[in-house]
Coordinates of C-alpha atoms and ligand atoms in Angstrom, one line a residue:
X2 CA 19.0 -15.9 -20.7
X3 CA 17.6 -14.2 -18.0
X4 CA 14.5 -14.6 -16.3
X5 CA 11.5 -12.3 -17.3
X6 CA 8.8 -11.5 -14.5
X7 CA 6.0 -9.5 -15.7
X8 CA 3.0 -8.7 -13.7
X9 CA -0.7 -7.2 -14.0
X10 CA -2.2 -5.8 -11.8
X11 CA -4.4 -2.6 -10.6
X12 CA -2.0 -1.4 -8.2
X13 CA 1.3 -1.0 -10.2
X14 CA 2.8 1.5 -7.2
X15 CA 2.1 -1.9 -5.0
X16 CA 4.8 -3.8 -7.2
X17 CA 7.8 -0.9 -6.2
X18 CA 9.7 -3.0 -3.6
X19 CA 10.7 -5.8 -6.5
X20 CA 12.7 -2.7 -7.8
X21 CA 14.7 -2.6 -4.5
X22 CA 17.7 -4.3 -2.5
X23 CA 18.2 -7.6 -3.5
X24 CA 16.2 -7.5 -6.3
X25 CA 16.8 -4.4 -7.5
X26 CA 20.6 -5.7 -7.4
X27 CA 19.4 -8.4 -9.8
X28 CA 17.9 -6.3 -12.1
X29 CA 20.5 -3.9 -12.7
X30 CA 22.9 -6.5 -13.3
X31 CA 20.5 -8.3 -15.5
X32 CA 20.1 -11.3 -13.9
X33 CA 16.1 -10.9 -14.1
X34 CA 13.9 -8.6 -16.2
X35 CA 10.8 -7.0 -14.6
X36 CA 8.0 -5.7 -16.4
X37 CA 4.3 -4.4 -14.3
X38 CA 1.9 -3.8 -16.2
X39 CA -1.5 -1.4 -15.0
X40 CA -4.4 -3.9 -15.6
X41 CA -6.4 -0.6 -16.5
X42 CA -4.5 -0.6 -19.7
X43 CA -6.7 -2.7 -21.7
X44 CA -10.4 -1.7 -20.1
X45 CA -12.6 -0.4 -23.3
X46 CA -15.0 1.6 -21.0
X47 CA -15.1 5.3 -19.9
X48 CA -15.0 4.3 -16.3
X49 CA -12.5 1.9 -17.1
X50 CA -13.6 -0.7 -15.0
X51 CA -12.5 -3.7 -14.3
X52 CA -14.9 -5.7 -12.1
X53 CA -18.4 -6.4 -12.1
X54 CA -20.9 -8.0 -10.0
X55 CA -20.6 -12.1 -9.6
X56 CA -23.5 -14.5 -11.5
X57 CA -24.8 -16.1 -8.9
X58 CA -25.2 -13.0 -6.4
X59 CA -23.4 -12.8 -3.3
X60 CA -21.0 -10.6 -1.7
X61 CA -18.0 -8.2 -4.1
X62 CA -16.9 -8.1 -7.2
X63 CA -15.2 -10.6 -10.0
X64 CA -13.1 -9.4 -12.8
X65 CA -14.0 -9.4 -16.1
X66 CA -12.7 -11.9 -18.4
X67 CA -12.4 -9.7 -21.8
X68 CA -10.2 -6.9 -20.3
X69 CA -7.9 -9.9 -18.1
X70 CA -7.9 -11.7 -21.6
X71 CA -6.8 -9.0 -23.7
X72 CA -3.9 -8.2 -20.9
X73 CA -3.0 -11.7 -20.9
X74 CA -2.7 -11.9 -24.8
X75 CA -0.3 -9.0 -24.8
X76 CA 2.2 -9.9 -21.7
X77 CA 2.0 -13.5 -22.2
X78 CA 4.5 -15.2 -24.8
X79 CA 5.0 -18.8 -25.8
X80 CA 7.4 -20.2 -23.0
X81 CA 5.1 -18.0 -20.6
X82 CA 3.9 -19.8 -17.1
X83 CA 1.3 -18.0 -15.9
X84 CA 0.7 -17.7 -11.8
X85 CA -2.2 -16.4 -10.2
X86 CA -2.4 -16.3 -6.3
X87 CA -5.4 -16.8 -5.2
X88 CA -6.6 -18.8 -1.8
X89 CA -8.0 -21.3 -3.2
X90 CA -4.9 -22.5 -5.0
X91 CA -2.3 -25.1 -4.3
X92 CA 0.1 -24.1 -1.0
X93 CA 3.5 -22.6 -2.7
X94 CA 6.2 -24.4 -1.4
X95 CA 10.0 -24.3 -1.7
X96 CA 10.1 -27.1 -4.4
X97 CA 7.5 -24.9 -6.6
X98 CA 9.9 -22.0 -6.0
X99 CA 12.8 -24.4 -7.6
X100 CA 10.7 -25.1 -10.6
X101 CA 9.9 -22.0 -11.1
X102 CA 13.4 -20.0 -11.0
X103 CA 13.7 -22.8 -14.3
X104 CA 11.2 -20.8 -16.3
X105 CA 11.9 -18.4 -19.1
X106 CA 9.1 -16.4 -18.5
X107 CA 6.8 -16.2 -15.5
X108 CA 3.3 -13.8 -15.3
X109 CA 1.5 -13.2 -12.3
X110 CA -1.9 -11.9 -12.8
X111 CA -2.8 -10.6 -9.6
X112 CA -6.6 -10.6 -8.9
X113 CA -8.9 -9.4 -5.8
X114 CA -10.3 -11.7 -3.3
X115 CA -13.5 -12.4 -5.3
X116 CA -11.4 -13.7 -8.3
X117 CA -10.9 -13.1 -11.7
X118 CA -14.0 -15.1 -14.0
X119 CA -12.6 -18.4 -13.9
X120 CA -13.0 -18.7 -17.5
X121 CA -9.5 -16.4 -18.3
X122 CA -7.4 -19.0 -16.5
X123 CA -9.5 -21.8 -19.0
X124 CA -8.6 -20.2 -22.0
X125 CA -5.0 -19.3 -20.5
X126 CA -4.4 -23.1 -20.2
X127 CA -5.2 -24.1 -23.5
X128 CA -2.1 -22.0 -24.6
X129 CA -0.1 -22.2 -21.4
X130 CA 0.9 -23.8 -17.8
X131 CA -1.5 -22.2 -15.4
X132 CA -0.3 -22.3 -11.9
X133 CA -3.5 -21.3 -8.5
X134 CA -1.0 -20.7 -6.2
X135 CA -2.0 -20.0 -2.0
X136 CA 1.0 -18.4 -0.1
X137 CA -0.8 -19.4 3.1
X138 CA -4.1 -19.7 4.9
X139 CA -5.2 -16.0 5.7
X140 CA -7.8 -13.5 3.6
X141 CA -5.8 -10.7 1.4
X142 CA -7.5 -8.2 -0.8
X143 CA -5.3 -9.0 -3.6
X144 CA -2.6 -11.1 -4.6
X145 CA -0.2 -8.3 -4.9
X146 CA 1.6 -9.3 -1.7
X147 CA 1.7 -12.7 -2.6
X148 CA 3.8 -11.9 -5.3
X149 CA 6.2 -10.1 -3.7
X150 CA 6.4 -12.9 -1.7
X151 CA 6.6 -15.5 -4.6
X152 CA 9.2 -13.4 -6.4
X153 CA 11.4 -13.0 -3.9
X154 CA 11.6 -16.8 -3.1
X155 CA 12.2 -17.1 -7.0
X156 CA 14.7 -14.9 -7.7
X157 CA 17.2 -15.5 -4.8
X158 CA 17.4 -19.0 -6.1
X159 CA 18.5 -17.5 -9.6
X160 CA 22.2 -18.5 -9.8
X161 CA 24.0 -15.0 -9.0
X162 CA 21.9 -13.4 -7.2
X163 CA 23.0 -14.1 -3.7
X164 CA 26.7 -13.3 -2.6
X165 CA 26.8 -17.1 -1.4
X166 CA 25.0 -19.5 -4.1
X167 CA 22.0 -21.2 -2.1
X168 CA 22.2 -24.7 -2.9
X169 CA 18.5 -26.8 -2.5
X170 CA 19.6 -28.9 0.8
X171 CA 21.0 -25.7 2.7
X172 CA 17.8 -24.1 2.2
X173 CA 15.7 -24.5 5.8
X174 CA 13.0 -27.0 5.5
X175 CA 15.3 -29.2 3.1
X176 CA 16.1 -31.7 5.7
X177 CA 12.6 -31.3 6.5
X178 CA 13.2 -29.3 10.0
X179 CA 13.1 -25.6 11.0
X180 CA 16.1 -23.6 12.2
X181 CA 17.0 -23.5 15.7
X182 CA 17.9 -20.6 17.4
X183 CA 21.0 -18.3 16.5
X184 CA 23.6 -16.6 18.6
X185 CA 26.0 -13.4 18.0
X186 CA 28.2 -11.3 20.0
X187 CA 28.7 -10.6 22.7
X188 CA 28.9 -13.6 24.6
X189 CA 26.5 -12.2 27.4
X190 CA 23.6 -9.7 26.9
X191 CA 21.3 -8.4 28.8
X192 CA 22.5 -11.2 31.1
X193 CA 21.4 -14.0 28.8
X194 CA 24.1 -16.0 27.9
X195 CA 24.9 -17.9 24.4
X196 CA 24.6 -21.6 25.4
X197 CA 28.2 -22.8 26.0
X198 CA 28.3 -26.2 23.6
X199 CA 28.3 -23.5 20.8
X200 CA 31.7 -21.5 22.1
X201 CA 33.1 -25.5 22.9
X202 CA 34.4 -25.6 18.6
X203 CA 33.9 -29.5 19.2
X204 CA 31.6 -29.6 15.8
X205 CA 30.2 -32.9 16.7
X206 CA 28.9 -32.0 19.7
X207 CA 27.6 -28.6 18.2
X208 CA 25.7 -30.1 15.1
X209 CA 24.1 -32.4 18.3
X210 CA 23.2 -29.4 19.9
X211 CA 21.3 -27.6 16.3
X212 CA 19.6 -31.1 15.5
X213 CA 18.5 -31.4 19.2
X214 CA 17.3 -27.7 19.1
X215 CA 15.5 -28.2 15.8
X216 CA 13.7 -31.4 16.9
X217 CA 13.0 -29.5 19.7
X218 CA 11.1 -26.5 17.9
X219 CA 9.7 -28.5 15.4
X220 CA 8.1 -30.5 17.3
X221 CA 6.5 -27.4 19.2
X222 CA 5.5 -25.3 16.4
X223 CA 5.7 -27.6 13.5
X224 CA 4.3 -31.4 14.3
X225 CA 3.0 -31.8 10.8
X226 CA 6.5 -31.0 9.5
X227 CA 7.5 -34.4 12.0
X228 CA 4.8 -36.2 10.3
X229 CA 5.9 -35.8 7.3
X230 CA 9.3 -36.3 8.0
X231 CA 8.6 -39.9 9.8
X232 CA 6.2 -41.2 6.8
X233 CA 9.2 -40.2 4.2
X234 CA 11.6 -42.2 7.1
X235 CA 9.2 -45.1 6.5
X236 CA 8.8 -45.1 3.1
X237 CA 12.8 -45.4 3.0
X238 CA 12.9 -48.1 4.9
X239 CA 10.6 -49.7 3.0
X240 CA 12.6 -49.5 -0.3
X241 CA 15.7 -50.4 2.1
X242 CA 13.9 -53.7 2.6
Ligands
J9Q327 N1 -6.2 -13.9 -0.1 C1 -5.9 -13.6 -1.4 C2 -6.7 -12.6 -2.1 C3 -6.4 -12.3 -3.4 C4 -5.4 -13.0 -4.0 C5 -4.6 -13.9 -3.4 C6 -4.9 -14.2 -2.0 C7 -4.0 -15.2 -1.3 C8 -2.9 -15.9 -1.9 N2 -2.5 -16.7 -0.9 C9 -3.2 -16.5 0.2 O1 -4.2 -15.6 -0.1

């Protein structure tokens, strides 16, 4: 059974690239069914609004909770998980990704900064798994790019989809290090050359050379990634003992 994405939001057109490439691929082989949905479809109002100002004063505007609820009771089903990336939420990270190419049926209600009234995702969780996701520490204006992001970290993991199936440990950050750098032809360009070790074709020297280089990197732009890596190092030898 494929898996079905659907997703509210107030800027449908936003939503577009999930039709293309990769995804689009999916889709038309039926690997994954899309649905967006225009959030604007269940205001009541004339003006069709779908904000108003926050109890409690301060700066923008919160969505309302009747016209988000009456969305949500339409697109969401029994086996639905509902996601809402907001960034306040819990970091999204390659392992949620794996859970959630699992799932059936996955929403994303896609809010602005302000929020949606907190009290939609409280009645959402008495029916369903609600997931506060945070794709990273920066300020969007809605959490439309976040699921394109989210979505596209899904749905290359569904089997298929690639021409190569991804398997968990060859995905970067499974033995817990970034990449190093890669090479192409030609050899020489630009008169920078590919380091030699990697033309040698002795592997065991080469695989020294990638681990070296992605100690190397990770330990300049990544030291918390080392962290982690040396207190799950620990741990192991602790059970070893
Ligand atoms: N900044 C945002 C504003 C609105 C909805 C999501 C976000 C978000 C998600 N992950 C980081 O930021």
């Amino acid at each position: 059974r494929p898996l079905r994405i659907d997703v509210v939001t107030i800027f449908p057109e936003y939503l577009e690239p999930l039709r293309a490439a990769l995804l689009g691929r999916a889709l038309d082989r039926g690997l994954l069914e899309l649905g967006v949905h225009d959030l604007r479809d269940w205001t009541h109002d004339v003006h069709r609004a779908v904000d108003d100002a926050p109890y409690g004063g301060g700066p923008g505007m919160v969505m309302k909770p009747q016209v988000w609820g009456d969305a949500l009771d339409d697109v969401c089903g029994e086996r639905t998980r509902l996601i809402v990336p907001t960034p306040a939420g819990r970091p999204f990270t390659q392992r949620l990704a794996h859970e959630y190419a699992e799932q059936e049926h996955l929403v994303f209600a896609c809010g602005r900064y302000e929020g949606i009234d907190q009290r939609v995702l409280t009645d959402a969780a008495r029916r369903m798994p609600v997931d506060e996701v945070s794709i990273g520490d920066y300020v969007l204006v809605g959490g439309e790019a976040a699921v394109l992001v989210i979505a596209e970290a899904v749905v290359r993991l569904l089997p298929g989809v690639l021409g190569n199936p991804v398997s968990a440990e060859q995905d970067s950050f499974s033995d817990g290090l970034l990449e190093g750098p890669s090479y192409t032809r030609p050899e020489v360009w630009r008169e920078l050359a590919v380091p030699s070790v990697l033309r040698s074709g002795n592997h065991a020297l080469i695989e020294r050379h990638r681990r070296d280089e992605a100690l190397a990197r990770t330990f300049h732009r990544r030291p918390d990634l080392l962290e982690r890596l040396a207190a799950d190092d620990l741990d192991a030898r602790d059970r070893a003992v």
